Amino acid sequence: MTNVRATELMGKIRDRKARVGIVGLGYVGLPLGLTFAEKGFEVLGFDVDRGKIDLLMAGGTYIVHLGAERVKAAIDSKRFAATTDFARLA
C-alpha cells in the first residue's frame, strides 16, 4: 500500500498537481512558497500574523529583497494564497 501512495505522490509532483502547504511565511517559508508557485504548484501558505496575510494577499511583501512584483505575480496566477485559517491544512 505504501508503494502505491508513493507512486501516486510522485506522479502528482511530476505533473505539478500536488498541493503544497507552507506553515510559517517568514524569511524561509515565503520564498519557498513563491518558488513552488513559480514552478507551477498550487501553494497555500499559513501564518498566525493577520497583517502578513493581508499584505501578501494584496500583492505586497514585508521581505524587501523579494520584491512586491514577485508576490503579486504569484497571487495573480492563482497558484499562491495565504491564510491564518489552519483548519485549511486538511
PDB file of N, CA and C in Angstrom:
ATOM      1  N   MET A   1       0.821  -1.197   0.000  1.00  0.00           N
ATOM      2  CA  MET A   1       0.000   0.000   0.000  1.00  0.00           C
ATOM      3  C   MET A   1       0.866   1.262   0.000  1.00  0.00           C
ATOM      4  N   THR A   2       1.953   1.242   0.743  1.00  0.00           N
ATOM      5  CA  THR A   2       2.827   2.402   0.816  1.00  0.00           C
ATOM      6  C   THR A   2       3.421   2.738  -0.538  1.00  0.00           C
ATOM      7  N   ASN A   3       3.829   1.740  -1.294  1.00  0.00           N
ATOM      8  CA  ASN A   3       4.410   1.994  -2.609  1.00  0.00           C
ATOM      9  C   ASN A   3       3.407   2.626  -3.559  1.00  0.00           C
ATOM     10  N   VAL A   4       2.145   2.249  -3.435  1.00  0.00           N
ATOM     11  CA  VAL A   4       1.098   2.827  -4.284  1.00  0.00           C
ATOM     12  C   VAL A   4       0.960   4.312  -3.967  1.00  0.00           C
ATOM     13  N   ARG A   5       0.938   4.661  -2.694  1.00  0.00           N
ATOM     14  CA  ARG A   5       0.814   6.071  -2.310  1.00  0.00           C
ATOM     15  C   ARG A   5       2.028   6.871  -2.750  1.00  0.00           C
ATOM     16  N   ALA A   6       3.195   6.297  -2.590  1.00  0.00           N
ATOM     17  CA  ALA A   6       4.419   6.984  -3.017  1.00  0.00           C
ATOM     18  C   ALA A   6       4.406   7.210  -4.518  1.00  0.00           C
ATOM     19  N   THR A   7       3.957   6.217  -5.267  1.00  0.00           N
ATOM     20  CA  THR A   7       3.881   6.339  -6.727  1.00  0.00           C
ATOM     21  C   THR A   7       2.879   7.423  -7.114  1.00  0.00           C
ATOM     22  N   GLU A   8       1.734   7.452  -6.432  1.00  0.00           N
ATOM     23  CA  GLU A   8       0.728   8.481  -6.710  1.00  0.00           C
ATOM     24  C   GLU A   8       1.287   9.878  -6.411  1.00  0.00           C
ATOM     25  N   LEU A   9       1.962  10.005  -5.285  1.00  0.00           N
ATOM     26  CA  LEU A   9       2.532  11.297  -4.917  1.00  0.00           C
ATOM     27  C   LEU A   9       3.584  11.731  -5.929  1.00  0.00           C
ATOM     28  N   MET A  10       4.445  10.827  -6.315  1.00  0.00           N
ATOM     29  CA  MET A  10       5.471  11.166  -7.299  1.00  0.00           C
ATOM     30  C   MET A  10       4.844  11.613  -8.622  1.00  0.00           C
ATOM     31  N   GLY A  11       3.758  10.967  -9.004  1.00  0.00           N
ATOM     32  CA  GLY A  11       3.045  11.370 -10.220  1.00  0.00           C
ATOM     33  C   GLY A  11       2.466  12.769 -10.090  1.00  0.00           C
ATOM     34  N   LYS A  12       1.901  13.089  -8.924  1.00  0.00           N
ATOM     35  CA  LYS A  12       1.345  14.423  -8.696  1.00  0.00           C
ATOM     36  C   LYS A  12       2.443  15.487  -8.708  1.00  0.00           C
ATOM     37  N   ILE A  13       3.586  15.154  -8.151  1.00  0.00           N
ATOM     38  CA  ILE A  13       4.701  16.102  -8.168  1.00  0.00           C
ATOM     39  C   ILE A  13       5.183  16.314  -9.600  1.00  0.00           C
ATOM     40  N   ARG A  14       5.370  15.234 -10.327  1.00  0.00           N
ATOM     41  CA  ARG A  14       5.839  15.315 -11.715  1.00  0.00           C
ATOM     42  C   ARG A  14       4.884  16.147 -12.582  1.00  0.00           C
ATOM     43  N   ASP A  15       3.568  15.940 -12.370  1.00  0.00           N
ATOM     44  CA  ASP A  15       2.545  16.622 -13.174  1.00  0.00           C
ATOM     45  C   ASP A  15       2.149  17.988 -12.617  1.00  0.00           C
ATOM     46  N   ARG A  16       2.814  18.420 -11.545  1.00  0.00           N
ATOM     47  CA  ARG A  16       2.524  19.697 -10.885  1.00  0.00           C
ATOM     48  C   ARG A  16       1.087  19.757 -10.370  1.00  0.00           C
ATOM     49  N   LYS A  17       0.560  18.624  -9.938  1.00  0.00           N
ATOM     50  CA  LYS A  17      -0.794  18.566  -9.396  1.00  0.00           C
ATOM     51  C   LYS A  17      -0.796  18.424  -7.874  1.00  0.00           C
ATOM     52  N   ALA A  18       0.381  18.272  -7.280  1.00  0.00           N
ATOM     53  CA  ALA A  18       0.486  18.208  -5.821  1.00  0.00           C
ATOM     54  C   ALA A  18       0.250  19.608  -5.257  1.00  0.00           C
ATOM     55  N   ARG A  19      -0.514  19.690  -4.184  1.00  0.00           N
ATOM     56  CA  ARG A  19      -0.705  20.961  -3.492  1.00  0.00           C
ATOM     57  C   ARG A  19       0.323  21.057  -2.378  1.00  0.00           C
ATOM     58  N   VAL A  20       0.921  22.231  -2.242  1.00  0.00           N
ATOM     59  CA  VAL A  20       1.983  22.445  -1.265  1.00  0.00           C
ATOM     60  C   VAL A  20       1.468  23.362  -0.165  1.00  0.00           C
ATOM     61  N   GLY A  21       1.652  22.951   1.083  1.00  0.00           N
ATOM     62  CA  GLY A  21       1.317  23.780   2.232  1.00  0.00           C
ATOM     63  C   GLY A  21       2.602  24.235   2.904  1.00  0.00           C
ATOM     64  N   ILE A  22       2.685  25.512   3.199  1.00  0.00           N
ATOM     65  CA  ILE A  22       3.846  26.081   3.871  1.00  0.00           C
ATOM     66  C   ILE A  22       3.365  26.676   5.195  1.00  0.00           C
ATOM     67  N   VAL A  23       3.873  26.164   6.299  1.00  0.00           N
ATOM     68  CA  VAL A  23       3.496  26.674   7.619  1.00  0.00           C
ATOM     69  C   VAL A  23       4.573  27.652   8.069  1.00  0.00           C
ATOM     70  N   GLY A  24       4.178  28.913   8.188  1.00  0.00           N
ATOM     71  CA  GLY A  24       5.098  29.971   8.563  1.00  0.00           C
ATOM     72  C   GLY A  24       5.618  30.682   7.326  1.00  0.00           C
ATOM     73  N   LEU A  25       5.216  31.923   7.150  1.00  0.00           N
ATOM     74  CA  LEU A  25       5.589  32.680   5.955  1.00  0.00           C
ATOM     75  C   LEU A  25       6.609  33.769   6.287  1.00  0.00           C
ATOM     76  N   GLY A  26       7.683  33.346   6.921  1.00  0.00           N
ATOM     77  CA  GLY A  26       8.771  34.263   7.250  1.00  0.00           C
ATOM     78  C   GLY A  26       9.842  34.246   6.184  1.00  0.00           C
ATOM     79  N   TYR A  27      11.081  34.435   6.598  1.00  0.00           N
ATOM     80  CA  TYR A  27      12.203  34.554   5.673  1.00  0.00           C
ATOM     81  C   TYR A  27      12.547  33.260   4.947  1.00  0.00           C
ATOM     82  N   VAL A  28      12.057  32.139   5.433  1.00  0.00           N
ATOM     83  CA  VAL A  28      12.262  30.863   4.745  1.00  0.00           C
ATOM     84  C   VAL A  28      10.975  30.435   4.031  1.00  0.00           C
ATOM     85  N   GLY A  29       9.877  30.471   4.745  1.00  0.00           N
ATOM     86  CA  GLY A  29       8.612  29.972   4.205  1.00  0.00           C
ATOM     87  C   GLY A  29       8.075  30.737   3.008  1.00  0.00           C
ATOM     88  N   LEU A  30       8.133  32.055   3.055  1.00  0.00           N
ATOM     89  CA  LEU A  30       7.584  32.842   1.936  1.00  0.00           C
ATOM     90  C   LEU A  30       8.370  32.630   0.644  1.00  0.00           C
ATOM     91  N   PRO A  31       9.700  32.752   0.648  1.00  0.00           N
ATOM     92  CA  PRO A  31      10.422  32.489  -0.609  1.00  0.00           C
ATOM     93  C   PRO A  31      10.228  31.056  -1.104  1.00  0.00           C
ATOM     94  N   LEU A  32      10.153  30.099  -0.188  1.00  0.00           N
ATOM     95  CA  LEU A  32       9.920  28.708  -0.570  1.00  0.00           C
ATOM     96  C   LEU A  32       8.569  28.563  -1.255  1.00  0.00           C
ATOM     97  N   GLY A  33       7.538  29.148  -0.663  1.00  0.00           N
ATOM     98  CA  GLY A  33       6.204  29.081  -1.250  1.00  0.00           C
ATOM     99  C   GLY A  33       6.125  29.741  -2.616  1.00  0.00           C
ATOM    100  N   LEU A  34       6.779  30.896  -2.749  1.00  0.00           N
ATOM    101  CA  LEU A  34       6.781  31.590  -4.042  1.00  0.00           C
ATOM    102  C   LEU A  34       7.498  30.764  -5.103  1.00  0.00           C
ATOM    103  N   THR A  35       8.581  30.125  -4.716  1.00  0.00           N
ATOM    104  CA  THR A  35       9.324  29.298  -5.679  1.00  0.00           C
ATOM    105  C   THR A  35       8.478  28.125  -6.156  1.00  0.00           C
ATOM    106  N   PHE A  36       7.788  27.457  -5.246  1.00  0.00           N
ATOM    107  CA  PHE A  36       6.893  26.371  -5.656  1.00  0.00           C
ATOM    108  C   PHE A  36       5.813  26.891  -6.598  1.00  0.00           C
ATOM    109  N   ALA A  37       5.218  28.045  -6.291  1.00  0.00           N
ATOM    110  CA  ALA A  37       4.177  28.617  -7.149  1.00  0.00           C
ATOM    111  C   ALA A  37       4.741  28.949  -8.531  1.00  0.00           C
ATOM    112  N   GLU A  38       5.939  29.501  -8.566  1.00  0.00           N
ATOM    113  CA  GLU A  38       6.570  29.844  -9.844  1.00  0.00           C
ATOM    114  C   GLU A  38       6.895  28.605 -10.673  1.00  0.00           C
ATOM    115  N   LYS A  39       7.038  27.475 -10.023  1.00  0.00           N
ATOM    116  CA  LYS A  39       7.309  26.210 -10.723  1.00  0.00           C
ATOM    117  C   LYS A  39       6.015  25.494 -11.114  1.00  0.00           C
ATOM    118  N   GLY A  40       4.861  26.122 -10.835  1.00  0.00           N
ATOM    119  CA  GLY A  40       3.594  25.579 -11.301  1.00  0.00           C
ATOM    120  C   GLY A  40       2.756  24.843 -10.281  1.00  0.00           C
ATOM    121  N   PHE A  41       3.185  24.836  -9.031  1.00  0.00           N
ATOM    122  CA  PHE A  41       2.406  24.160  -7.989  1.00  0.00           C
ATOM    123  C   PHE A  41       1.400  25.111  -7.363  1.00  0.00           C
ATOM    124  N   GLU A  42       0.291  24.556  -6.883  1.00  0.00           N
ATOM    125  CA  GLU A  42      -0.670  25.312  -6.093  1.00  0.00           C
ATOM    126  C   GLU A  42      -0.134  25.339  -4.659  1.00  0.00           C
ATOM    127  N   VAL A  43      -0.011  26.534  -4.094  1.00  0.00           N
ATOM    128  CA  VAL A  43       0.580  26.698  -2.770  1.00  0.00           C
ATOM    129  C   VAL A  43      -0.389  27.445  -1.862  1.00  0.00           C
ATOM    130  N   LEU A  44      -0.540  26.930  -0.638  1.00  0.00           N
ATOM    131  CA  LEU A  44      -1.300  27.629   0.387  1.00  0.00           C
ATOM    132  C   LEU A  44      -0.370  27.837   1.573  1.00  0.00           C
ATOM    133  N   GLY A  45      -0.110  29.095   1.885  1.00  0.00           N
ATOM    134  CA  GLY A  45       0.760  29.441   2.999  1.00  0.00           C
ATOM    135  C   GLY A  45      -0.057  29.770   4.234  1.00  0.00           C
ATOM    136  N   PHE A  46       0.460  29.353   5.373  1.00  0.00           N
ATOM    137  CA  PHE A  46      -0.217  29.573   6.652  1.00  0.00           C
ATOM    138  C   PHE A  46       0.670  30.404   7.563  1.00  0.00           C
ATOM    139  N   ASP A  47       0.057  31.372   8.260  1.00  0.00           N
ATOM    140  CA  ASP A  47       0.781  32.142   9.250  1.00  0.00           C
ATOM    141  C   ASP A  47      -0.223  32.660  10.275  1.00  0.00           C
ATOM    142  N   VAL A  48       0.219  32.906  11.494  1.00  0.00           N
ATOM    143  CA  VAL A  48      -0.664  33.415  12.538  1.00  0.00           C
ATOM    144  C   VAL A  48      -0.810  34.933  12.495  1.00  0.00           C
ATOM    145  N   ASP A  49       0.024  35.604  11.725  1.00  0.00           N
ATOM    146  CA  ASP A  49       0.029  37.058  11.661  1.00  0.00           C
ATOM    147  C   ASP A  49      -0.922  37.561  10.570  1.00  0.00           C
ATOM    148  N   ARG A  50      -2.089  38.025  10.986  1.00  0.00           N
ATOM    149  CA  ARG A  50      -3.125  38.500  10.045  1.00  0.00           C
ATOM    150  C   ARG A  50      -2.581  39.628   9.180  1.00  0.00           C
ATOM    151  N   GLY A  51      -1.732  40.494   9.723  1.00  0.00           N
ATOM    152  CA  GLY A  51      -1.164  41.591   8.948  1.00  0.00           C
ATOM    153  C   GLY A  51      -0.332  41.092   7.776  1.00  0.00           C
ATOM    154  N   LYS A  52       0.471  40.056   8.007  1.00  0.00           N
ATOM    155  CA  LYS A  52       1.261  39.460   6.917  1.00  0.00           C
ATOM    156  C   LYS A  52       0.353  38.920   5.826  1.00  0.00           C
ATOM    157  N   ILE A  53      -0.670  38.209   6.239  1.00  0.00           N
ATOM    158  CA  ILE A  53      -1.583  37.590   5.269  1.00  0.00           C
ATOM    159  C   ILE A  53      -2.272  38.656   4.435  1.00  0.00           C
ATOM    160  N   ASP A  54      -2.785  39.687   5.096  1.00  0.00           N
ATOM    161  CA  ASP A  54      -3.471  40.765   4.366  1.00  0.00           C
ATOM    162  C   ASP A  54      -2.533  41.438   3.370  1.00  0.00           C
ATOM    163  N   LEU A  55      -1.300  41.708   3.792  1.00  0.00           N
ATOM    164  CA  LEU A  55      -0.330  42.345   2.907  1.00  0.00           C
ATOM    165  C   LEU A  55      -0.007  41.463   1.701  1.00  0.00           C
ATOM    166  N   LEU A  56       0.230  40.175   1.956  1.00  0.00           N
ATOM    167  CA  LEU A  56       0.534  39.238   0.862  1.00  0.00           C
ATOM    168  C   LEU A  56      -0.624  39.130  -0.121  1.00  0.00           C
ATOM    169  N   MET A  57      -1.823  38.969   0.394  1.00  0.00           N
ATOM    170  CA  MET A  57      -2.982  38.795  -0.483  1.00  0.00           C
ATOM    171  C   MET A  57      -3.288  40.060  -1.283  1.00  0.00           C
ATOM    172  N   ALA A  58      -2.769  41.203  -0.826  1.00  0.00           N
ATOM    173  CA  ALA A  58      -2.902  42.456  -1.581  1.00  0.00           C
ATOM    174  C   ALA A  58      -1.753  42.625  -2.572  1.00  0.00           C
ATOM    175  N   GLY A  59      -0.848  41.634  -2.617  1.00  0.00           N
ATOM    176  CA  GLY A  59       0.258  41.692  -3.558  1.00  0.00           C
ATOM    177  C   GLY A  59       1.477  42.416  -3.024  1.00  0.00           C
ATOM    178  N   GLY A  60       1.547  42.593  -1.722  1.00  0.00           N
ATOM    179  CA  GLY A  60       2.689  43.265  -1.114  1.00  0.00           C
ATOM    180  C   GLY A  60       3.605  42.274  -0.418  1.00  0.00           C
ATOM    181  N   THR A  61       4.690  42.796   0.134  1.00  0.00           N
ATOM    182  CA  THR A  61       5.622  41.944   0.863  1.00  0.00           C
ATOM    183  C   THR A  61       6.259  42.707   2.008  1.00  0.00           C
ATOM    184  N   TYR A  62       6.668  41.995   3.027  1.00  0.00           N
ATOM    185  CA  TYR A  62       7.374  42.560   4.176  1.00  0.00           C
ATOM    186  C   TYR A  62       8.841  42.128   4.142  1.00  0.00           C
ATOM    187  N   ILE A  63       9.223  41.377   3.105  1.00  0.00           N
ATOM    188  CA  ILE A  63      10.611  40.959   2.917  1.00  0.00           C
ATOM    189  C   ILE A  63      11.130  41.715   1.689  1.00  0.00           C
ATOM    190  N   VAL A  64      11.884  42.755   1.933  1.00  0.00           N
ATOM    191  CA  VAL A  64      12.272  43.717   0.895  1.00  0.00           C
ATOM    192  C   VAL A  64      12.949  43.065  -0.307  1.00  0.00           C
ATOM    193  N   HIS A  65      13.867  42.138  -0.081  1.00  0.00           N
ATOM    194  CA  HIS A  65      14.613  41.578  -1.213  1.00  0.00           C
ATOM    195  C   HIS A  65      13.773  40.683  -2.128  1.00  0.00           C
ATOM    196  N   LEU A  66      12.558  40.326  -1.728  1.00  0.00           N
ATOM    197  CA  LEU A  66      11.698  39.519  -2.607  1.00  0.00           C
ATOM    198  C   LEU A  66      11.057  40.370  -3.698  1.00  0.00           C
ATOM    199  N   GLY A  67      10.682  41.566  -3.366  1.00  0.00           N
ATOM    200  CA  GLY A  67      10.019  42.433  -4.335  1.00  0.00           C
ATOM    201  C   GLY A  67       8.531  42.139  -4.401  1.00  0.00           C
ATOM    202  N   ALA A  68       7.740  43.178  -4.311  1.00  0.00           N
ATOM    203  CA  ALA A  68       6.287  43.036  -4.338  1.00  0.00           C
ATOM    204  C   ALA A  68       5.791  42.472  -5.666  1.00  0.00           C
ATOM    205  N   GLU A  69       6.529  42.750  -6.767  1.00  0.00           N
ATOM    206  CA  GLU A  69       6.064  42.241  -8.068  1.00  0.00           C
ATOM    207  C   GLU A  69       6.045  40.720  -8.091  1.00  0.00           C
ATOM    208  N   ARG A  70       6.996  40.114  -7.414  1.00  0.00           N
ATOM    209  CA  ARG A  70       7.054  38.642  -7.365  1.00  0.00           C
ATOM    210  C   ARG A  70       5.850  38.085  -6.603  1.00  0.00           C
ATOM    211  N   VAL A  71       5.532  38.707  -5.494  1.00  0.00           N
ATOM    212  CA  VAL A  71       4.373  38.274  -4.701  1.00  0.00           C
ATOM    213  C   VAL A  71       3.092  38.499  -5.492  1.00  0.00           C
ATOM    214  N   LYS A  72       2.956  39.665  -6.085  1.00  0.00           N
ATOM    215  CA  LYS A  72       1.750  39.977  -6.867  1.00  0.00           C
ATOM    216  C   LYS A  72       1.575  38.992  -8.020  1.00  0.00           C
ATOM    217  N   ALA A  73       2.651  38.655  -8.698  1.00  0.00           N
ATOM    218  CA  ALA A  73       2.575  37.707  -9.814  1.00  0.00           C
ATOM    219  C   ALA A  73       2.094  36.340  -9.328  1.00  0.00           C
ATOM    220  N   ALA A  74       2.581  35.906  -8.173  1.00  0.00           N
ATOM    221  CA  ALA A  74       2.166  34.606  -7.626  1.00  0.00           C
ATOM    222  C   ALA A  74       0.695  34.637  -7.226  1.00  0.00           C
ATOM    223  N   ILE A  75       0.257  35.720  -6.607  1.00  0.00           N
ATOM    224  CA  ILE A  75      -1.153  35.867  -6.225  1.00  0.00           C
ATOM    225  C   ILE A  75      -2.027  35.909  -7.475  1.00  0.00           C
ATOM    226  N   ASP A  76      -1.637  36.729  -8.443  1.00  0.00           N
ATOM    227  CA  ASP A  76      -2.422  36.881  -9.678  1.00  0.00           C
ATOM    228  C   ASP A  76      -2.514  35.577 -10.467  1.00  0.00           C
ATOM    229  N   SER A  77      -1.493  34.735 -10.353  1.00  0.00           N
ATOM    230  CA  SER A  77      -1.503  33.457 -11.073  1.00  0.00           C
ATOM    231  C   SER A  77      -2.492  32.458 -10.478  1.00  0.00           C
ATOM    232  N   LYS A  78      -2.995  32.779  -9.283  1.00  0.00           N
ATOM    233  CA  LYS A  78      -3.905  31.893  -8.541  1.00  0.00           C
ATOM    234  C   LYS A  78      -3.202  30.623  -8.053  1.00  0.00           C
ATOM    235  N   ARG A  79      -1.875  30.607  -8.130  1.00  0.00           N
ATOM    236  CA  ARG A  79      -1.136  29.440  -7.631  1.00  0.00           C
ATOM    237  C   ARG A  79      -0.641  29.652  -6.209  1.00  0.00           C
ATOM    238  N   PHE A  80      -0.753  30.868  -5.678  1.00  0.00           N
ATOM    239  CA  PHE A  80      -0.316  31.151  -4.314  1.00  0.00           C
ATOM    240  C   PHE A  80      -1.410  31.884  -3.569  1.00  0.00           C
ATOM    241  N   ALA A  81      -1.690  31.420  -2.370  1.00  0.00           N
ATOM    242  CA  ALA A  81      -2.621  32.108  -1.471  1.00  0.00           C
ATOM    243  C   ALA A  81      -2.086  31.942  -0.059  1.00  0.00           C
ATOM    244  N   ALA A  82      -2.518  32.829   0.825  1.00  0.00           N
ATOM    245  CA  ALA A  82      -2.070  32.785   2.208  1.00  0.00           C
ATOM    246  C   ALA A  82      -3.275  32.938   3.129  1.00  0.00           C
ATOM    247  N   THR A  83      -3.203  32.308   4.298  1.00  0.00           N
ATOM    248  CA  THR A  83      -4.318  32.322   5.223  1.00  0.00           C
ATOM    249  C   THR A  83      -3.832  32.182   6.663  1.00  0.00           C
ATOM    250  N   THR A  84      -4.695  32.609   7.585  1.00  0.00           N
ATOM    251  CA  THR A  84      -4.469  32.353   9.011  1.00  0.00           C
ATOM    252  C   THR A  84      -5.327  31.179   9.482  1.00  0.00           C
ATOM    253  N   ASP A  85      -6.118  30.634   8.595  1.00  0.00           N
ATOM    254  CA  ASP A  85      -7.068  29.558   8.924  1.00  0.00           C
ATOM    255  C   ASP A  85      -6.387  28.194   8.844  1.00  0.00           C
ATOM    256  N   PHE A  86      -5.864  27.753   9.972  1.00  0.00           N
ATOM    257  CA  PHE A  86      -5.144  26.481   9.997  1.00  0.00           C
ATOM    258  C   PHE A  86      -6.060  25.278   9.795  1.00  0.00           C
ATOM    259  N   ALA A  87      -7.370  25.469   9.845  1.00  0.00           N
ATOM    260  CA  ALA A  87      -8.308  24.390   9.532  1.00  0.00           C
ATOM    261  C   ALA A  87      -8.194  23.980   8.065  1.00  0.00           C
ATOM    262  N   ARG A  88      -7.661  24.873   7.233  1.00  0.00           N
ATOM    263  CA  ARG A  88      -7.494  24.574   5.803  1.00  0.00           C
ATOM    264  C   ARG A  88      -6.330  23.627   5.527  1.00  0.00           C
ATOM    265  N   LEU A  89      -5.557  23.278   6.562  1.00  0.00           N
ATOM    266  CA  LEU A  89      -4.473  22.309   6.388  1.00  0.00           C
ATOM    267  C   LEU A  89      -5.001  20.973   5.878  1.00  0.00           C
ATOM    268  N   ALA A  90      -6.209  20.639   6.255  1.00  0.00           N
ATOM    269  CA  ALA A  90      -6.812  19.373   5.814  1.00  0.00           C
ATOM    270  C   ALA A  90      -6.940  19.350   4.313  1.00  0.00           C
TER     271      ALA A  90
END
